[in-house]
Coordinates of C-alpha atoms in Angstrom, one line a residue:
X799 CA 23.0 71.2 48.2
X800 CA 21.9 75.0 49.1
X801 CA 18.0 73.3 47.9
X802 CA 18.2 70.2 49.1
X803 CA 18.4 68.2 52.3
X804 CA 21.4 66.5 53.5
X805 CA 19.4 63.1 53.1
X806 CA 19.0 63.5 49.3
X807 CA 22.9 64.2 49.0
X808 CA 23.9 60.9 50.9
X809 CA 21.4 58.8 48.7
X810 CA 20.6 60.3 45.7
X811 CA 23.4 61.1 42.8
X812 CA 26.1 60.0 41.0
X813 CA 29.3 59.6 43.0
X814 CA 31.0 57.3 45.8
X815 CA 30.1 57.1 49.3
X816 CA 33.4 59.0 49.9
X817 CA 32.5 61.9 47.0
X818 CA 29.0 62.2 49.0
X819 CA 31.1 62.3 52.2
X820 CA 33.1 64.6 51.2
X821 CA 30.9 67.1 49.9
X822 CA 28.6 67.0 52.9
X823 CA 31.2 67.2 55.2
X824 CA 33.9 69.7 53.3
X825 CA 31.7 71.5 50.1
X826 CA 34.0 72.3 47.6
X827 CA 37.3 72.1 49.3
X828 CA 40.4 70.2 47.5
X829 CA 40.2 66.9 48.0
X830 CA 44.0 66.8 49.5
X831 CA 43.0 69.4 51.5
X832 CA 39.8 67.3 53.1
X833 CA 42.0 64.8 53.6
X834 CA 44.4 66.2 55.5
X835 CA 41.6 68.2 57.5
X836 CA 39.9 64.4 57.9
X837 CA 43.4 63.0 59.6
X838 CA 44.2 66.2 61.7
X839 CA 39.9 65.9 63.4
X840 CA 40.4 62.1 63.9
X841 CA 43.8 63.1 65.8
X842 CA 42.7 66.1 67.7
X843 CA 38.9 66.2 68.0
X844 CA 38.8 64.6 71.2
X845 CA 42.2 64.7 72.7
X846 CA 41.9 66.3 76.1
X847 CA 43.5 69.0 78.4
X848 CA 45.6 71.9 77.0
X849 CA 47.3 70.5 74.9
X850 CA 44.1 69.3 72.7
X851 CA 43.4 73.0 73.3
X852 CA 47.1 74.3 71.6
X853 CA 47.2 72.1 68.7
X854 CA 43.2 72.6 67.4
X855 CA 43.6 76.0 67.5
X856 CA 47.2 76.0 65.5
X857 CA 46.1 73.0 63.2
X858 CA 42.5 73.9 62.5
X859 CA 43.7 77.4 61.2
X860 CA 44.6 75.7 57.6
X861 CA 41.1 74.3 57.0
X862 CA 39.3 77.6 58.4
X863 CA 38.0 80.5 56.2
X864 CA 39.7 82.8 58.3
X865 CA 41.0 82.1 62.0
X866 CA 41.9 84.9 64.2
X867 CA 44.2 85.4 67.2
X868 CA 43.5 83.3 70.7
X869 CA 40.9 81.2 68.8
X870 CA 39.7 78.5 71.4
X871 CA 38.5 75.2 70.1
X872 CA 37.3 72.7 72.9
X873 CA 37.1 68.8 72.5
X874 CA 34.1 67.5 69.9
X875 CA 33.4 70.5 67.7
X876 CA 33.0 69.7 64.5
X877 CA 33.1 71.9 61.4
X878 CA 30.9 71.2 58.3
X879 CA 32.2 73.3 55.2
X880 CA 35.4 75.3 57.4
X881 CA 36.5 77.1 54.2
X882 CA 33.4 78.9 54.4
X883 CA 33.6 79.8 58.6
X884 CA 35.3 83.0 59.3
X885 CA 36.5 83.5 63.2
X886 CA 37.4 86.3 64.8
X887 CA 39.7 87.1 66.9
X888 CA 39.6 85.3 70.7
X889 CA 36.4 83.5 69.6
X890 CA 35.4 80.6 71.8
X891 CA 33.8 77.2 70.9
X892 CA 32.9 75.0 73.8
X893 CA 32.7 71.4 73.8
X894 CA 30.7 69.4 71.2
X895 CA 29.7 72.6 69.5
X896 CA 28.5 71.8 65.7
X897 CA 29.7 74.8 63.1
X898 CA 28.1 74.2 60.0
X899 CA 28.0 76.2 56.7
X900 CA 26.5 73.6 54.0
X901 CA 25.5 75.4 50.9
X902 CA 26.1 75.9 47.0
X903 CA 27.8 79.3 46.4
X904 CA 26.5 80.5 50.5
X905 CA 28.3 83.6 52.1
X906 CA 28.7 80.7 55.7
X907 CA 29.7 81.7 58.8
X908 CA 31.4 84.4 60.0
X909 CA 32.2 85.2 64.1
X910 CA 33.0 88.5 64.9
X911 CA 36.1 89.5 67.8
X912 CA 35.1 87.8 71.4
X913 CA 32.0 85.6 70.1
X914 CA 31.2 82.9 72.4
X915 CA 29.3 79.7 71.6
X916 CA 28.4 77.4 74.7
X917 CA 28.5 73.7 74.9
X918 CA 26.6 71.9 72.7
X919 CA 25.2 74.7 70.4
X920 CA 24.4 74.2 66.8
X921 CA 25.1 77.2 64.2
X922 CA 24.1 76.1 60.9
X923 CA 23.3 77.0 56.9
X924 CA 21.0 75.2 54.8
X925 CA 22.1 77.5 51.4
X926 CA 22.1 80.5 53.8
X927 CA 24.6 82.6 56.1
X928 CA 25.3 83.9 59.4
X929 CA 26.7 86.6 61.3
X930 CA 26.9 86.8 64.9
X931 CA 28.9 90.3 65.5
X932 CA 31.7 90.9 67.9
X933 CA 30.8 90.0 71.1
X934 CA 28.0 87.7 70.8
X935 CA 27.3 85.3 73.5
X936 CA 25.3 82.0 72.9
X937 CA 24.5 79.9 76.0
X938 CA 24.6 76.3 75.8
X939 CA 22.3 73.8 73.7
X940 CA 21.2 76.5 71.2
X941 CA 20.2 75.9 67.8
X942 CA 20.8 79.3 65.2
X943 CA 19.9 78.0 61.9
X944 CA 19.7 80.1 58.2
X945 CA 18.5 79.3 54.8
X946 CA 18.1 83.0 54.4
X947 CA 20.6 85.3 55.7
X948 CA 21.0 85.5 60.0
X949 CA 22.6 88.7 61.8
X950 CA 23.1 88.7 65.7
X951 CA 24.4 91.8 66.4
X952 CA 27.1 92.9 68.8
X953 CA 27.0 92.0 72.8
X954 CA 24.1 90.0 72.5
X955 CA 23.0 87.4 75.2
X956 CA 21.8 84.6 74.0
X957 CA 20.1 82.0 77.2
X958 CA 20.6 78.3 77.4
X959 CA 18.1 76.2 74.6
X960 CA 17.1 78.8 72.8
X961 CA 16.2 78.4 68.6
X962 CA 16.6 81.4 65.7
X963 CA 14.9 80.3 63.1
X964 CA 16.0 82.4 59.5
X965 CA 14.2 80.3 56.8
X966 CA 13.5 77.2 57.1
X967 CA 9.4 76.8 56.4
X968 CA 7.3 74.4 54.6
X969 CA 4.6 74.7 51.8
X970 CA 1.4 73.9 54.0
X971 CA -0.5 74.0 50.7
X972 CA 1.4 71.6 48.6
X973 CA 0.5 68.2 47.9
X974 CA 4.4 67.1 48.9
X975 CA 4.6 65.5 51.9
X976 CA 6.2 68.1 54.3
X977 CA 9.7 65.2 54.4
X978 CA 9.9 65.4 50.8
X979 CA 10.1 69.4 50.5
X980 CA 13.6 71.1 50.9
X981 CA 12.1 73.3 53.9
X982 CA 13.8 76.4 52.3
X983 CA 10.5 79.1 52.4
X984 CA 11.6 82.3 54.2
X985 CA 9.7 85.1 54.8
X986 CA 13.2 87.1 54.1
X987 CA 16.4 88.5 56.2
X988 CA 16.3 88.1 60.2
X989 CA 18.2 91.0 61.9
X990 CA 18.7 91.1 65.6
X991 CA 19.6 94.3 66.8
X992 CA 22.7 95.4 69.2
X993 CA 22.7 94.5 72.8
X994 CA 19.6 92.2 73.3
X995 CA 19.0 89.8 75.8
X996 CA 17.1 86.4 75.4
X997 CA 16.3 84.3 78.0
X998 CA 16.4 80.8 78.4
X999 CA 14.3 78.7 75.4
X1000 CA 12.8 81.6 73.7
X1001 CA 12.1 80.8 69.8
X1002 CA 12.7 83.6 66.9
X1003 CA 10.6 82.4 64.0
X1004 CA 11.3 83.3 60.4
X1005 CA 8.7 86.0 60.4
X1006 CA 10.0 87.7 63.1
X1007 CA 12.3 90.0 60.6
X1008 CA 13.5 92.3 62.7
X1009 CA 14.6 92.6 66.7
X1010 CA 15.6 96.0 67.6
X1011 CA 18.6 96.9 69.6
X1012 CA 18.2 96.6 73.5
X1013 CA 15.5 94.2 73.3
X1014 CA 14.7 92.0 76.0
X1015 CA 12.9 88.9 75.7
X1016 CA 11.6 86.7 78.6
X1017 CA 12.3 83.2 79.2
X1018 CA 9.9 80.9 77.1
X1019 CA 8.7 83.8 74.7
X1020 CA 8.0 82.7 71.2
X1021 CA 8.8 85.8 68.8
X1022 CA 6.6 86.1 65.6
X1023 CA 7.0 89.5 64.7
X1024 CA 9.2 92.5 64.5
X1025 CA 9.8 94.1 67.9
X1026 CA 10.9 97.6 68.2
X1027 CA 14.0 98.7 70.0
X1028 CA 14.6 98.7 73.5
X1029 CA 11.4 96.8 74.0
X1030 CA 10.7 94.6 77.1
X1031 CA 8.8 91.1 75.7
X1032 CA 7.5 88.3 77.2
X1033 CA 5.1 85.3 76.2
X1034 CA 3.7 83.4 73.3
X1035 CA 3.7 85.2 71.3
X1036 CA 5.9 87.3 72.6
X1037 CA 4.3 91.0 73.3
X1038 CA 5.8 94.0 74.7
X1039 CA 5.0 94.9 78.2
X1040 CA 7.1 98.4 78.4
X1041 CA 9.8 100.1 77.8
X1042 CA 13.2 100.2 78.7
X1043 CA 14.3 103.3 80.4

């Protein structure tokens, strides 16, 4: 799968539409195990209040790669791959979050102490992994995606609809239509330093590499570049304007 798209799993292959299910949804986990993990979402995925709340975060432990202390878990987040998602300690998942670490033989997800990830944000591998260090703060309906290798590092704010991009490009000189190529070009590792700031709907593209720590990027600002620390940024693309003091 870590070369393919999802699309070519579900129809192509040998297998029944519950193997196919199965591997999309739990990679290489027991089957047993999936099960169980299959009958414990359709039970507490959506139920409501605190004690929906309680029983994900004791329940969901068993599925989990690791699971840390005062791990919250609100209603509609689903998990793609869990034995390969790593929380740490008081990390928080808002409602209808999507935590997804699809991949052959992928490092996944890990979430350092005090991570937050706002409502309706998607974190996700195609073959690749992320790390978002302790402290990391993603707004709502963001998209972090890898098929390379993502790090966010610690107290990073991330605004409302904004899109990391760690892999992820097309050919644009092959004859394949771009829907028929796996999308899994990269122009290497992204690495976002310590403490940056990102306001609402700014875009890091795959060739931005490197953020350095301290960075602040302006709402809207599409980064294409590296972008040395403690830089002020703004536009499209995004260009510093000073220094911070």
């Amino acid at each position: 799968m870590s070369g393919g798209k999802l699309k070519d799993t579900v129809r192509g292959g040998r297998g029944s539409a519950a193997d196919k299910y199965f591997a999309v949804t739990y990679g290489p986990m027991p089957r047993w195990k999936a099960v169980l993990a299959e009958l414990t979402c359709l039970l507490l995925t959506n139920l409501p209040g605190a004690a929906g709340l309680f029983l994900r975060s004791r329940a969901y432990r068993f599925f989990l790669g690791e699971c840390g202390r005062g791990v919250v878990i609100g209603r509609g987040v689903t998990f793609r791959h869990p034995g390969k998602i790593r929380l740490g300690n008081g990390v928080i998942l808002d409602d209808g979050c999507v935590v997804d670490a699809k991949g052959d033989g992928n490092a996944g997800i890990t979430m350092g102490d005090g991570c937050y990830v706002g409502r309706n944000s998607i974190v996700y591998c195609k073959g690749g992994s992320i790390t978002l260090e302790e402290g990391v703060n993603i707004s709502a309906n963001c998209i972090l995606f890898s098929s390379n290798s993502l790090t966010v590092g610690s107290g990073c704010m991330i605004g409302a609809y904004c899109y990391f991009l760690s892999g992820g490009e097309y050919d644009v000189d092959s004859d394949a239509p771009f829907a028929a190529q796996s999308g899994m070009k990269t122009a290497g590792p992204m690495v976002i330093g310590s403490n940056c700031w990102f306001g609402a709907r700014v875009t890091v593209l795959d060739a931005a590499g490197n953020v350095g720590a301290d960075c602040v990027f302006g709402a809207g600002a599409v980064v294409t570049r590296s972008v040395p620390e403690r830089s002020v940024c703004v536009g499209v693309p995004a260009r510093a304007v000073r220094k911070r003091m």
